[in-house]
Amino acid sequence: MHPASPTETDAGKTPRVGLFCTCLVDTLRPSVGFAAAKLLEEAGCEVDVPRQTCCGQPAFNSGDRATSRALAEQVIVAFEGYDYVVAPSGSCAGMIKAHYPELFVGDPDWMGRVDRFCAKVFELVSFLVDVRGVARVAAAYEGTVTYHDSCSGLRELGVKRQPRALLATVDGLSLVEMGEADTCCGFGGTFCVKYPQVSDAIVGKKADHIDATGAGTLLAGDLGCLMNMAGKLQRRGSPVRARHVAEVLAGMGDGPAIGEPAPSGKA
Amino acid sequence: MSVEITSPAFKQNVAHALDDVNLQTALAKVGPGFISRRLGAADKMPEFEALRDSARDIKNHTLAHLDLYMERFEAKVKEMGGHVHFAVDAAEARDIVTDICRRLGAKTVTKGKTMISEEIGLNDHLAARGIEPVETDLGEYLIQIRGEAPSHIIAPAIHLTKDQVEADFRRVHADLPPERDLSEPTSLLAEARGKLRQRFLAADVGVTGANFLVAETGTSIIVTNEGNGDLTQTLPKAHVVLASIEKLVPTLEDVSQLLRVLARSATGQEMSVYTTFSTGPRRAGDADGPGEYHVVILDNGRSGMLAGQLREMLRCIRCGACMNHCPVYHAIGGHAYGWVYPGPMGAVLTPSLIGIEKGANLPNASTFCGRCEEVCPVRIPLPKLMRHWREKEFERHLTPAPQRYGLGVWGFFARRGWLYRPATRLAMGALALLGRTRGRFSSLPLAGGWTKYRDFPAPEGDTFQAQWRKRKERETLARAEAAAARGDAA
Ligand code: SF4
């Protein structure tokens, strides 16, 4: 959706990418961060992980503008030196790209700076395909997978065909589409704990669609949605395993899936 | 039918809705049907997206000059022999209608579909004064005989199954022969029509809503699929149109643009079956038509929305697409929202009309999936407007304490990276250790809302940032050693 903008990165020069790892990947599933870094390096980028906390979305969606603004400033200061800022999450990238400007409206000291910053923020898989022109990956994954379109990536950033295009080049992998792949999984950030019953009803339907595909693996581009769906599938005893799409694309899909123990109980 | 507000009890409403087998059966059909029909209609029309832009622009323009168009409309209606009444609130609107009915000695009032009537609680008010309201839209008729409120703005009885409807008819229509087959929707419609025909003829006043009020001509317009609106407004002595201020549109040309996105967004039809234009009462020489024509224009808090961020909500043309595409609406139906307007449009509009104190649950009960905004024909940024309410709630310290407290603690750490990083490392290390055998938790303190329904994955171990830095240090060290080794060799 956002074509490559060769602003600071002259052709041939190695772009420096600041990896925004997201709170969930940072704390719960670092392997997604390493997969993202690997994919970015393979796409000819130099990857750095500056010190970071959160993009501020939980505060923003809870109506706490002061905290969101403070966190947005923190992110901009930490990341604006890079040629690109990439997150393995449509939700966090969407928060920055689509919503940061709202937080600085009417502030002439920041507005231009924020717009310039947001222009170089991308979701991982769409960055690889649309900006870096990656057409195939060198990865193998045996089995049938199904892919869930996470809402922010889909609707705020236009992430839909890019992950499917790259998955089609993974050796041994076949993709079977679930019904209503583009319907919300019911995660919704704080929504799932504020209205757990509604969230459960929504993710229950999602789990039905996933199970109905007969796929062995569920993939998506956002860890929040994945934890929600994986948690529901596991609770109802479904054999479907869930992974972040980056793990499979990076050829790192052989570790424990989400919510599975490490072999021999090693943490 | 009543205007009782149960939005504050949203969570209880939800529990009730999720347990209601009939409701869940009825809801299962809502999403897929509406979604595919709208998509089909939009795909067939290459200029659909451009039309949405122009629909948005028409409404924006009207709202920017609402006073002018209101005056123009009023003048035109008068010129055509009709009357315009402005009602500041629900009570005023009810009184205006009651006065008209009383003056005409009305015993029964037929009604075409109008949500404003629900908003002002007209039926109960009339009934209490000895005037019988008779709903003539099939869906409205059904919920009237059940004593319920609409659960959807264009499909008021969508929460009912066919079997429930048949049972209601058999219960209420005493003369219905038991052997009459009512297994098909068409036979149900025929049964209702038979009953309603007599009521149309006997009615003294007909009340309808309006999809649009045209300033240029003083015309009110309704779209229906049953044609009941036509009989409601032409047969009685007086036709009363109930509308709110945002129904105004400058010209018939504008209306024709809006109609092109309305039905496609609502039901996937190119046009609704009936689009009825009413301008003034019957003129000398007209074959039929009402003797009097009244338009009641309700404000009820809307003019207060004109000045601020919520103004965009007043573009709404009540197509219902936002609820038809809403995962929350699909899960719980319309009644759980606890007042007249359900779904995403209700989540924005309801707090404006009944107050955020009572309506706070509605803008919070959204996943922000964005699908409503994606389909809204007049491009109302519904999630942004729901967030606006969350901000108001937060500013006024109305956010529930546990949530506010949790957010505060999280925000404190997130704003202090030097504390956040060691704290998350510690917490994740501990959790990883606790969860290493199973890889996940089925209950966790402080996360009951999550673990009641789903497992929570155990962290892999140390945080990504910490691991990344260790790896970088190792790489730097290895490079230094390699360089040193080369140096030795040289
Ligand atoms: S908010 Fe938009 S989608 Fe919802 S009813 Fe109004 S016009 Fe239709």
Short mmCIF file of C-alpha atoms in Angstrom, two decimals, chain B:
data_model
loop_
_atom_site.label_atom_id
_atom_site.label_comp_id
_atom_site.label_asym_id
_atom_site.label_seq_id
_atom_site.Cartn_x
_atom_site.Cartn_y
_atom_site.Cartn_z
CA MET B 1 -41.20 0.27 22.67
CA SER B 2 -40.28 1.88 25.89
CA VAL B 3 -37.30 4.10 26.43
CA GLU B 4 -36.10 2.33 29.52
CA ILE B 5 -32.32 2.58 29.56
CA THR B 6 -30.42 -0.58 30.48
CA SER B 7 -27.05 0.42 29.01
CA PRO B 8 -25.43 0.65 32.47
CA ALA B 9 -26.30 -3.03 32.92
CA PHE B 10 -24.59 -3.90 29.64
CA LYS B 11 -22.63 -6.80 31.13
CA GLN B 12 -25.77 -8.44 32.48
CA ASN B 13 -27.48 -7.83 29.14
CA VAL B 14 -24.55 -9.55 27.44
CA ALA B 15 -24.73 -12.60 29.69
CA HIS B 16 -28.43 -12.84 28.99
CA ALA B 17 -27.94 -12.47 25.23
CA LEU B 18 -25.22 -15.10 25.06
CA ASP B 19 -27.46 -17.59 26.87
CA ASP B 20 -30.47 -16.93 24.66
CA VAL B 21 -30.61 -19.84 22.22
CA ASN B 22 -33.23 -18.26 19.95
CA LEU B 23 -31.28 -15.03 19.76
CA GLN B 24 -28.07 -16.84 18.93
CA THR B 25 -29.84 -18.83 16.21
CA ALA B 26 -31.23 -15.64 14.72
CA LEU B 27 -27.90 -13.79 14.96
CA ALA B 28 -25.96 -16.54 13.22
CA LYS B 29 -27.57 -15.48 9.95
CA VAL B 30 -27.07 -11.73 10.34
CA GLY B 31 -23.40 -11.35 9.57
CA PRO B 32 -22.87 -13.56 6.54
CA GLY B 33 -26.10 -12.46 4.83
CA PHE B 34 -25.71 -8.71 5.13
CA ILE B 35 -21.97 -8.74 4.51
CA SER B 36 -22.06 -10.69 1.27
CA ARG B 37 -25.04 -8.75 -0.08
CA ARG B 38 -23.41 -5.39 0.56
CA LEU B 39 -20.16 -6.55 -0.98
CA GLY B 40 -21.97 -7.84 -4.04
CA ALA B 41 -23.75 -4.53 -4.53
CA ALA B 42 -20.59 -2.49 -4.00
CA ASP B 43 -18.57 -4.64 -6.39
CA LYS B 44 -21.12 -4.19 -9.14
CA MET B 45 -20.74 -0.44 -8.99
CA PRO B 46 -17.32 0.87 -9.98
CA GLU B 47 -18.08 4.37 -8.72
CA PHE B 48 -19.25 3.17 -5.31
CA GLU B 49 -16.24 4.52 -3.41
CA ALA B 50 -16.51 7.87 -5.17
CA LEU B 51 -20.21 7.98 -4.33
CA ARG B 52 -19.36 7.44 -0.66
CA ASP B 53 -17.07 10.46 -0.82
CA SER B 54 -19.78 12.55 -2.34
CA ALA B 55 -22.34 11.28 0.19
CA ARG B 56 -19.97 12.36 2.96
CA ASP B 57 -19.47 15.76 1.34
CA ILE B 58 -23.20 16.37 0.88
CA LYS B 59 -23.84 15.69 4.54
CA ASN B 60 -20.87 17.77 5.67
CA HIS B 61 -22.05 20.67 3.60
CA THR B 62 -25.57 20.41 4.97
CA LEU B 63 -24.37 20.26 8.58
CA ALA B 64 -22.20 23.32 8.02
CA HIS B 65 -25.24 25.31 6.92
CA LEU B 66 -27.93 23.50 8.82
CA ASP B 67 -29.72 26.66 9.99
CA LEU B 68 -30.14 27.88 6.42
CA TYR B 69 -31.47 24.58 5.14
CA MET B 70 -33.78 24.26 8.13
CA GLU B 71 -35.32 27.65 7.35
CA ARG B 72 -35.63 26.81 3.68
CA PHE B 73 -37.30 23.51 4.50
CA GLU B 74 -39.75 25.11 6.88
CA ALA B 75 -40.70 27.80 4.38
CA LYS B 76 -41.24 25.24 1.64
CA VAL B 77 -43.40 22.98 3.79
CA LYS B 78 -45.58 25.97 4.70
CA GLU B 79 -45.81 26.99 1.09
CA MET B 80 -47.12 23.53 0.27
CA GLY B 81 -49.74 23.79 3.01
CA GLY B 82 -47.98 21.74 5.70
CA HIS B 83 -46.67 22.49 9.19
CA VAL B 84 -43.22 22.21 10.73
CA HIS B 85 -42.80 21.79 14.50
CA PHE B 86 -39.46 22.00 16.24
CA ALA B 87 -39.07 19.86 19.36
CA VAL B 88 -36.18 20.53 21.69
CA ASP B 89 -36.52 17.22 23.49
CA ALA B 90 -38.48 13.99 23.60
CA ALA B 91 -41.23 15.38 25.83
CA GLU B 92 -41.92 18.25 23.46
CA ALA B 93 -42.04 15.93 20.49
CA ARG B 94 -44.48 13.60 22.24
CA ASP B 95 -46.72 16.50 23.17
CA ILE B 96 -46.79 17.83 19.62
CA VAL B 97 -47.93 14.47 18.28
CA THR B 98 -50.46 13.98 21.07
CA ASP B 99 -51.97 17.42 20.45
CA ILE B 100 -52.44 16.68 16.77
CA CYS B 101 -54.08 13.35 17.60
CA ARG B 102 -56.38 14.90 20.19
CA ARG B 103 -57.44 17.75 17.95
CA LEU B 104 -58.45 15.20 15.32
CA GLY B 105 -60.15 12.97 17.88
CA ALA B 106 -57.82 10.13 16.91
CA LYS B 107 -58.48 6.67 18.34
CA THR B 108 -55.82 4.77 16.43
CA VAL B 109 -52.54 5.84 14.90
CA THR B 110 -50.83 3.75 12.26
CA LYS B 111 -47.08 3.90 12.19
CA GLY B 112 -44.49 3.31 9.51
CA LYS B 113 -40.97 2.60 10.61
CA THR B 114 -39.52 5.40 12.71
CA MET B 115 -36.63 5.20 15.14
CA ILE B 116 -37.41 8.69 16.43
CA SER B 117 -40.67 7.30 17.73
CA GLU B 118 -38.61 4.80 19.75
CA GLU B 119 -36.26 7.53 20.89
CA ILE B 120 -39.12 9.63 22.28
CA GLY B 121 -41.13 6.66 23.56
CA LEU B 122 -44.17 7.64 21.55
CA ASN B 123 -46.12 4.38 21.65
CA ASP B 124 -46.34 4.12 25.42
CA HIS B 125 -47.18 7.79 25.65
CA LEU B 126 -50.05 7.53 23.18
CA ALA B 127 -51.37 4.31 24.68
CA ALA B 128 -51.45 5.89 28.14
CA ARG B 129 -53.68 8.61 26.67
CA GLY B 130 -56.15 6.21 25.12
CA ILE B 131 -54.76 6.42 21.60
CA GLU B 132 -53.79 3.08 20.15
CA PRO B 133 -50.57 2.95 18.12
CA VAL B 134 -50.46 0.27 15.41
CA GLU B 135 -47.10 -0.59 13.90
CA THR B 136 -47.42 -1.46 10.21
CA ASP B 137 -43.89 -2.50 9.30
CA LEU B 138 -43.84 -6.29 9.67
CA GLY B 139 -40.82 -6.25 11.97
CA GLU B 140 -42.18 -3.41 14.06
CA TYR B 141 -45.56 -5.12 14.23
CA LEU B 142 -43.91 -8.29 15.51
CA ILE B 143 -42.05 -6.60 18.28
CA GLN B 144 -45.11 -4.59 19.18
CA ILE B 145 -47.15 -7.72 19.78
CA ARG B 146 -44.23 -9.07 21.82
CA GLY B 147 -43.85 -5.86 23.81
CA GLU B 148 -40.22 -5.49 22.76
CA ALA B 149 -38.00 -2.76 21.33
CA PRO B 150 -36.31 -2.97 17.92
CA SER B 151 -32.94 -4.69 18.00
CA HIS B 152 -31.69 -3.22 14.73
CA ILE B 153 -32.32 0.13 13.07
CA ILE B 154 -33.52 -1.27 9.75
CA ALA B 155 -34.48 -4.82 10.71
CA PRO B 156 -36.25 -4.35 14.04
CA ALA B 157 -37.13 -8.01 14.59
CA ILE B 158 -33.87 -9.53 13.39
CA HIS B 159 -33.40 -11.10 16.83
CA LEU B 160 -36.35 -13.43 16.26
CA THR B 161 -36.45 -16.83 14.60
CA LYS B 162 -39.22 -17.79 12.20
CA ASP B 163 -40.54 -20.28 14.74
CA GLN B 164 -40.88 -17.58 17.37
CA VAL B 165 -42.81 -15.42 14.94
CA GLU B 166 -45.18 -18.23 14.06
CA ALA B 167 -45.78 -18.94 17.74
CA ASP B 168 -46.50 -15.26 18.40
CA PHE B 169 -49.00 -15.06 15.56
CA ARG B 170 -50.81 -18.14 16.79
CA ARG B 171 -50.91 -16.65 20.27
CA VAL B 172 -52.14 -13.19 19.27
CA HIS B 173 -54.27 -13.78 16.18
CA ALA B 174 -57.13 -15.61 17.88
CA ASP B 175 -58.97 -16.40 14.65
CA LEU B 176 -56.00 -18.06 12.99
CA PRO B 177 -56.97 -21.63 11.98
CA PRO B 178 -54.45 -24.07 13.48
CA GLU B 179 -54.03 -25.84 10.14
CA ARG B 180 -52.89 -22.65 8.33
CA ASP B 181 -49.34 -23.17 7.15
CA LEU B 182 -47.07 -20.43 8.46
CA SER B 183 -43.77 -22.10 7.75
CA GLU B 184 -42.67 -19.64 5.06
CA PRO B 185 -41.75 -15.99 5.60
CA THR B 186 -44.20 -15.03 2.81
CA SER B 187 -47.09 -16.69 4.61
CA LEU B 188 -46.17 -14.83 7.78
CA LEU B 189 -46.16 -11.57 5.85
CA ALA B 190 -49.56 -12.37 4.32
CA GLU B 191 -50.97 -13.09 7.74
CA ALA B 192 -49.74 -9.77 9.12
CA ARG B 193 -50.97 -7.91 6.05
CA GLY B 194 -54.45 -9.35 6.44
CA LYS B 195 -54.59 -8.13 10.01
CA LEU B 196 -53.14 -4.72 9.21
CA ARG B 197 -55.40 -3.91 6.26
CA GLN B 198 -58.35 -3.20 8.50
CA ARG B 199 -56.18 -1.08 10.76
CA PHE B 200 -54.93 1.09 7.89
CA LEU B 201 -58.47 1.96 6.91
CA ALA B 202 -59.54 2.77 10.44
CA ALA B 203 -56.57 4.93 11.41
CA ASP B 204 -57.06 8.64 12.10
CA VAL B 205 -53.40 9.66 12.05
CA GLY B 206 -50.42 8.11 10.29
CA VAL B 207 -46.95 8.56 11.74
CA THR B 208 -43.82 7.78 9.71
CA GLY B 209 -40.15 8.48 10.03
CA ALA B 210 -38.07 10.13 7.35
CA ASN B 211 -34.83 9.10 5.73
CA PHE B 212 -34.39 12.55 4.27
CA LEU B 213 -35.97 16.00 4.47
CA VAL B 214 -35.39 17.96 1.28
CA ALA B 215 -34.90 21.69 1.88
CA GLU B 216 -35.37 22.66 -1.76
CA THR B 217 -38.88 21.24 -2.01
CA GLY B 218 -40.13 20.72 1.56
CA THR B 219 -40.38 16.99 0.87
CA SER B 220 -39.95 14.13 3.34
CA ILE B 221 -38.74 10.82 1.98
CA ILE B 222 -38.95 7.31 3.34
CA VAL B 223 -37.61 4.10 1.92
CA THR B 224 -39.30 0.80 2.75
CA ASN B 225 -39.51 -2.68 1.31
CA GLU B 226 -43.10 -3.36 2.25
CA GLY B 227 -45.02 -0.32 1.03
CA ASN B 228 -46.59 0.04 4.45
CA GLY B 229 -45.30 3.59 4.66
CA ASP B 230 -47.48 4.63 1.70
CA LEU B 231 -50.70 3.39 3.27
CA THR B 232 -49.72 4.81 6.63
CA GLN B 233 -49.35 8.28 5.24
CA THR B 234 -52.02 8.56 2.55
CA LEU B 235 -55.09 7.03 4.20
CA PRO B 236 -55.53 8.89 7.52
CA LYS B 237 -56.67 12.45 8.14
CA ALA B 238 -53.19 13.58 9.01
CA HIS B 239 -49.66 12.47 8.20
CA VAL B 240 -47.09 13.21 10.91
CA VAL B 241 -43.43 12.86 9.98
CA LEU B 242 -40.99 12.34 12.85
CA ALA B 243 -37.44 13.31 11.98
CA SER B 244 -34.30 14.56 13.66
CA ILE B 245 -32.32 17.59 12.58
CA GLU B 246 -29.64 15.65 10.72
CA LYS B 247 -32.12 14.30 8.17
CA LEU B 248 -31.96 17.51 6.16
CA VAL B 249 -30.47 17.48 2.69
CA PRO B 250 -30.35 20.47 0.33
CA THR B 251 -31.76 19.17 -2.95
CA LEU B 252 -33.46 16.26 -4.68
CA GLU B 253 -30.26 15.78 -6.65
CA ASP B 254 -28.40 15.27 -3.35
CA VAL B 255 -31.00 12.76 -2.26
CA SER B 256 -30.57 10.76 -5.43
CA GLN B 257 -26.85 10.44 -4.64
CA LEU B 258 -27.51 9.39 -1.05
CA LEU B 259 -30.14 6.86 -2.10
CA ARG B 260 -27.58 5.17 -4.30
CA VAL B 261 -25.36 4.38 -1.31
CA LEU B 262 -28.14 3.85 1.23
CA ALA B 263 -29.80 0.66 0.02
CA ARG B 264 -26.56 -0.86 -1.24
CA SER B 265 -24.96 -0.37 2.16
CA ALA B 266 -28.03 -1.49 4.06
CA THR B 267 -29.32 -4.59 2.33
CA GLY B 268 -27.30 -4.83 -0.85
CA GLN B 269 -30.30 -3.77 -2.91
CA GLU B 270 -29.76 -1.22 -5.65
CA MET B 271 -32.83 0.58 -4.40
CA SER B 272 -35.32 -0.23 -1.69
CA VAL B 273 -38.63 -1.46 -3.11
CA TYR B 274 -40.48 1.73 -2.21
CA THR B 275 -39.03 5.22 -2.11
CA THR B 276 -41.85 7.53 -1.13
CA PHE B 277 -41.77 11.31 -1.49
CA SER B 278 -44.31 13.35 0.50
CA THR B 279 -44.79 17.04 -0.07
CA GLY B 280 -47.62 18.76 1.81
CA PRO B 281 -51.20 17.57 2.37
CA ARG B 282 -53.69 16.57 -0.33
CA ARG B 283 -54.32 19.39 -2.78
CA ALA B 284 -57.67 20.13 -4.35
CA GLY B 285 -58.08 17.64 -7.14
CA ASP B 286 -55.63 15.04 -5.71
CA ALA B 287 -57.08 11.54 -5.76
CA ASP B 288 -55.92 10.82 -2.23
CA GLY B 289 -53.55 11.93 0.50
CA PRO B 290 -53.79 13.16 4.06
CA GLY B 291 -55.78 16.27 4.97
CA GLU B 292 -52.91 17.56 7.10
CA TYR B 293 -49.15 17.21 6.80
CA HIS B 294 -46.91 17.81 9.81
CA VAL B 295 -43.17 17.46 10.21
CA VAL B 296 -41.83 17.23 13.76
CA ILE B 297 -38.10 17.97 13.82
CA LEU B 298 -36.42 16.70 16.95
CA ASP B 299 -33.19 18.03 18.40
CA ASN B 300 -32.87 16.11 21.67
CA GLY B 301 -29.21 17.03 22.18
CA ARG B 302 -28.07 16.88 18.58
CA SER B 303 -27.40 20.58 18.11
CA GLY B 304 -24.86 20.23 20.92
CA MET B 305 -23.01 17.71 18.74
CA LEU B 306 -22.75 20.15 15.86
CA ALA B 307 -20.00 22.18 17.50
CA GLY B 308 -17.57 19.43 18.48
CA GLN B 309 -15.87 16.26 17.28
CA LEU B 310 -19.10 14.31 17.32
CA ARG B 311 -20.51 16.34 14.48
CA GLU B 312 -19.35 13.67 12.08
CA MET B 313 -21.87 11.32 13.66
CA LEU B 314 -24.67 13.53 12.36
CA ARG B 315 -23.82 12.40 8.83
CA CYS B 316 -25.40 9.05 9.65
CA ILE B 317 -28.08 7.96 7.19
CA ARG B 318 -29.20 5.00 9.33
CA CYS B 319 -28.28 2.28 6.86
CA GLY B 320 -27.29 -0.21 9.56
CA ALA B 321 -24.12 -1.34 7.75
CA CYS B 322 -21.96 -0.65 10.81
CA MET B 323 -23.92 -3.08 12.98
CA ASN B 324 -24.25 -5.57 10.13
CA HIS B 325 -20.45 -5.78 10.05
CA CYS B 326 -19.78 -5.55 13.79
CA PRO B 327 -18.40 -8.64 15.57
CA VAL B 328 -19.77 -7.40 18.89
CA TYR B 329 -23.25 -6.86 17.46
CA HIS B 330 -23.09 -10.30 15.83
CA ALA B 331 -22.31 -11.82 19.22
CA ILE B 332 -24.89 -10.06 21.39
CA GLY B 333 -27.57 -8.51 19.13
CA GLY B 334 -29.11 -5.09 19.55
CA HIS B 335 -31.04 -5.27 22.82
CA ALA B 336 -27.92 -5.71 24.93
CA TYR B 337 -26.86 -2.15 24.07
CA GLY B 338 -29.67 -1.13 26.33
CA TRP B 339 -31.31 1.71 24.46
CA VAL B 340 -32.72 2.63 21.05
CA TYR B 341 -29.60 2.68 18.88
CA PRO B 342 -27.37 -0.40 18.84
CA GLY B 343 -24.06 -1.31 17.24
CA PRO B 344 -21.24 1.10 16.45
CA MET B 345 -23.53 4.00 15.50
CA GLY B 346 -25.35 3.52 18.79
CA ALA B 347 -22.07 3.34 20.68
CA VAL B 348 -21.35 6.88 19.49
CA LEU B 349 -24.83 8.36 19.38
CA THR B 350 -26.30 6.93 22.59
CA PRO B 351 -23.87 8.65 25.00
CA SER B 352 -24.62 11.95 23.24
CA LEU B 353 -28.33 11.50 23.83
CA ILE B 354 -28.53 9.84 27.25
CA GLY B 355 -25.19 10.99 28.71
CA ILE B 356 -21.82 9.27 29.02
CA GLU B 357 -22.53 8.28 32.63
CA LYS B 358 -25.28 5.94 31.48
CA GLY B 359 -23.86 5.11 28.07
CA ALA B 360 -20.21 4.51 29.01
CA ASN B 361 -20.22 0.79 28.31
CA LEU B 362 -21.15 1.20 24.68
CA PRO B 363 -18.09 3.00 23.27
CA ASN B 364 -15.93 0.76 25.45
CA ALA B 365 -17.42 -2.47 24.19
CA SER B 366 -15.65 -2.34 20.86
CA THR B 367 -12.58 -4.21 19.66
CA PHE B 368 -11.76 -1.28 17.36
CA CYS B 369 -11.54 -3.71 14.48
CA GLY B 370 -12.45 -0.83 12.18
CA ARG B 371 -14.87 -2.72 9.98
CA CYS B 372 -17.72 -0.29 10.69
CA GLU B 373 -15.70 2.63 9.42
CA GLU B 374 -14.65 0.57 6.43
CA VAL B 375 -18.27 0.13 5.31
CA CYS B 376 -20.00 3.30 6.51
CA PRO B 377 -21.42 4.94 3.36
CA VAL B 378 -20.82 8.45 4.71
CA ARG B 379 -17.38 7.54 6.09
CA ILE B 380 -18.03 8.25 9.74
CA PRO B 381 -14.84 7.41 11.68
CA LEU B 382 -16.78 5.39 14.25
CA PRO B 383 -13.80 3.99 16.20
CA LYS B 384 -12.31 7.47 16.51
CA LEU B 385 -15.61 8.80 17.85
CA MET B 386 -15.90 5.91 20.31
CA ARG B 387 -12.38 6.74 21.45
CA HIS B 388 -13.52 10.32 21.88
CA TRP B 389 -16.03 9.07 24.44
CA ARG B 390 -13.38 7.01 26.19
CA GLU B 391 -11.29 10.17 26.46
CA LYS B 392 -14.21 12.11 27.92
CA GLU B 393 -14.76 9.30 30.39
CA PHE B 394 -11.09 9.25 31.36
CA GLU B 395 -10.92 13.04 31.72
CA ARG B 396 -13.90 12.99 34.01
CA HIS B 397 -12.53 10.11 36.08
CA LEU B 398 -15.43 7.86 35.16
CA THR B 399 -13.21 5.01 33.98
CA PRO B 400 -13.73 1.99 36.29
CA ALA B 401 -11.13 1.96 39.09
CA PRO B 402 -9.37 -1.37 38.38
CA GLN B 403 -8.86 -0.39 34.77
CA ARG B 404 -7.64 3.06 35.65
CA TYR B 405 -5.32 1.70 38.27
CA GLY B 406 -3.92 -1.02 36.01
CA LEU B 407 -3.37 1.50 33.27
CA GLY B 408 -1.67 3.85 35.72
CA VAL B 409 0.82 1.23 36.89
CA TRP B 410 1.56 0.12 33.35
CA GLY B 411 1.92 3.73 32.18
CA PHE B 412 4.29 4.50 35.05
CA PHE B 413 6.66 1.75 33.96
CA ALA B 414 6.26 2.26 30.23
CA ARG B 415 7.29 5.88 30.62
CA ARG B 416 10.41 4.86 32.53
CA GLY B 417 12.35 2.46 30.32
CA TRP B 418 15.15 2.10 32.87
CA LEU B 419 12.60 0.59 35.29
CA TYR B 420 10.44 -1.12 32.67
CA ARG B 421 13.19 -3.27 31.20
CA PRO B 422 14.51 -4.81 34.45
CA ALA B 423 10.97 -5.18 35.77
CA THR B 424 9.75 -7.03 32.68
CA ARG B 425 12.88 -9.23 32.73
CA LEU B 426 12.20 -10.22 36.30
CA ALA B 427 8.52 -10.83 35.77
CA MET B 428 9.03 -12.80 32.58
CA GLY B 429 11.81 -14.85 34.11
CA ALA B 430 9.56 -15.83 36.98
CA LEU B 431 6.57 -16.56 34.76
CA ALA B 432 8.68 -18.58 32.34
CA LEU B 433 9.91 -20.71 35.20
CA LEU B 434 6.39 -21.24 36.52
CA GLY B 435 5.01 -22.14 33.12
CA ARG B 436 7.88 -24.15 31.71
CA THR B 437 6.32 -27.58 32.07
CA ARG B 438 3.06 -26.83 30.34
CA GLY B 439 4.08 -23.80 28.31
CA ARG B 440 0.90 -22.01 29.31
CA PHE B 441 -1.36 -21.11 32.19
CA SER B 442 -5.02 -21.85 32.65
CA SER B 443 -5.32 -19.43 35.51
CA LEU B 444 -3.27 -16.40 36.44
CA PRO B 445 -3.75 -13.85 39.20
CA LEU B 446 -4.99 -10.49 37.87
CA ALA B 447 -5.76 -12.03 34.49
CA GLY B 448 -9.01 -13.80 35.33
CA GLY B 449 -10.85 -12.12 32.46
CA TRP B 450 -8.40 -13.79 30.11
CA THR B 451 -7.88 -17.16 31.72
CA LYS B 452 -11.54 -17.79 32.45
CA TYR B 453 -11.98 -18.49 28.74
CA ARG B 454 -8.53 -19.10 27.29
CA ASP B 455 -5.06 -20.25 28.19
CA PHE B 456 -2.25 -17.73 28.50
CA PRO B 457 1.13 -18.59 27.02
CA ALA B 458 4.13 -18.73 29.33
CA PRO B 459 6.93 -16.37 28.30
CA GLU B 460 9.84 -17.99 26.53
CA GLY B 461 12.30 -16.69 29.11
CA ASP B 462 14.40 -13.56 29.09
CA THR B 463 13.03 -10.53 27.21
CA PHE B 464 13.84 -9.95 23.56
CA GLN B 465 15.70 -6.75 24.30
CA ALA B 466 17.92 -8.40 26.88
CA GLN B 467 18.64 -11.39 24.64
CA TRP B 468 19.35 -9.12 21.69
CA ARG B 469 21.86 -7.13 23.67
CA LYS B 470 23.59 -10.27 24.90
CA ARG B 471 23.80 -11.49 21.35
CA LYS B 472 25.24 -8.19 20.14
CA GLU B 473 27.82 -8.28 22.94
CA ARG B 474 28.79 -11.81 21.98
CA GLU B 475 29.13 -10.77 18.34
CA THR B 476 31.26 -7.75 19.25
CA LEU B 477 33.43 -9.90 21.43
CA ALA B 478 33.77 -12.54 18.72
CA ARG B 479 34.72 -9.86 16.18
CA ALA B 480 37.30 -8.42 18.56
CA GLU B 481 38.77 -11.84 19.19
CA ALA B 482 38.86 -12.58 15.48
CA ALA B 483 40.58 -9.28 14.85
CA ALA B 484 43.06 -9.98 17.64
CA ALA B 485 43.71 -13.44 16.20
CA ARG B 486 44.38 -11.93 12.77
CA GLY B 487 46.64 -9.38 14.38
CA ASP B 488 48.63 -12.17 16.06
CA ALA B 489 48.98 -14.00 12.81
CA ALA B 490 50.23 -10.91 11.00
#
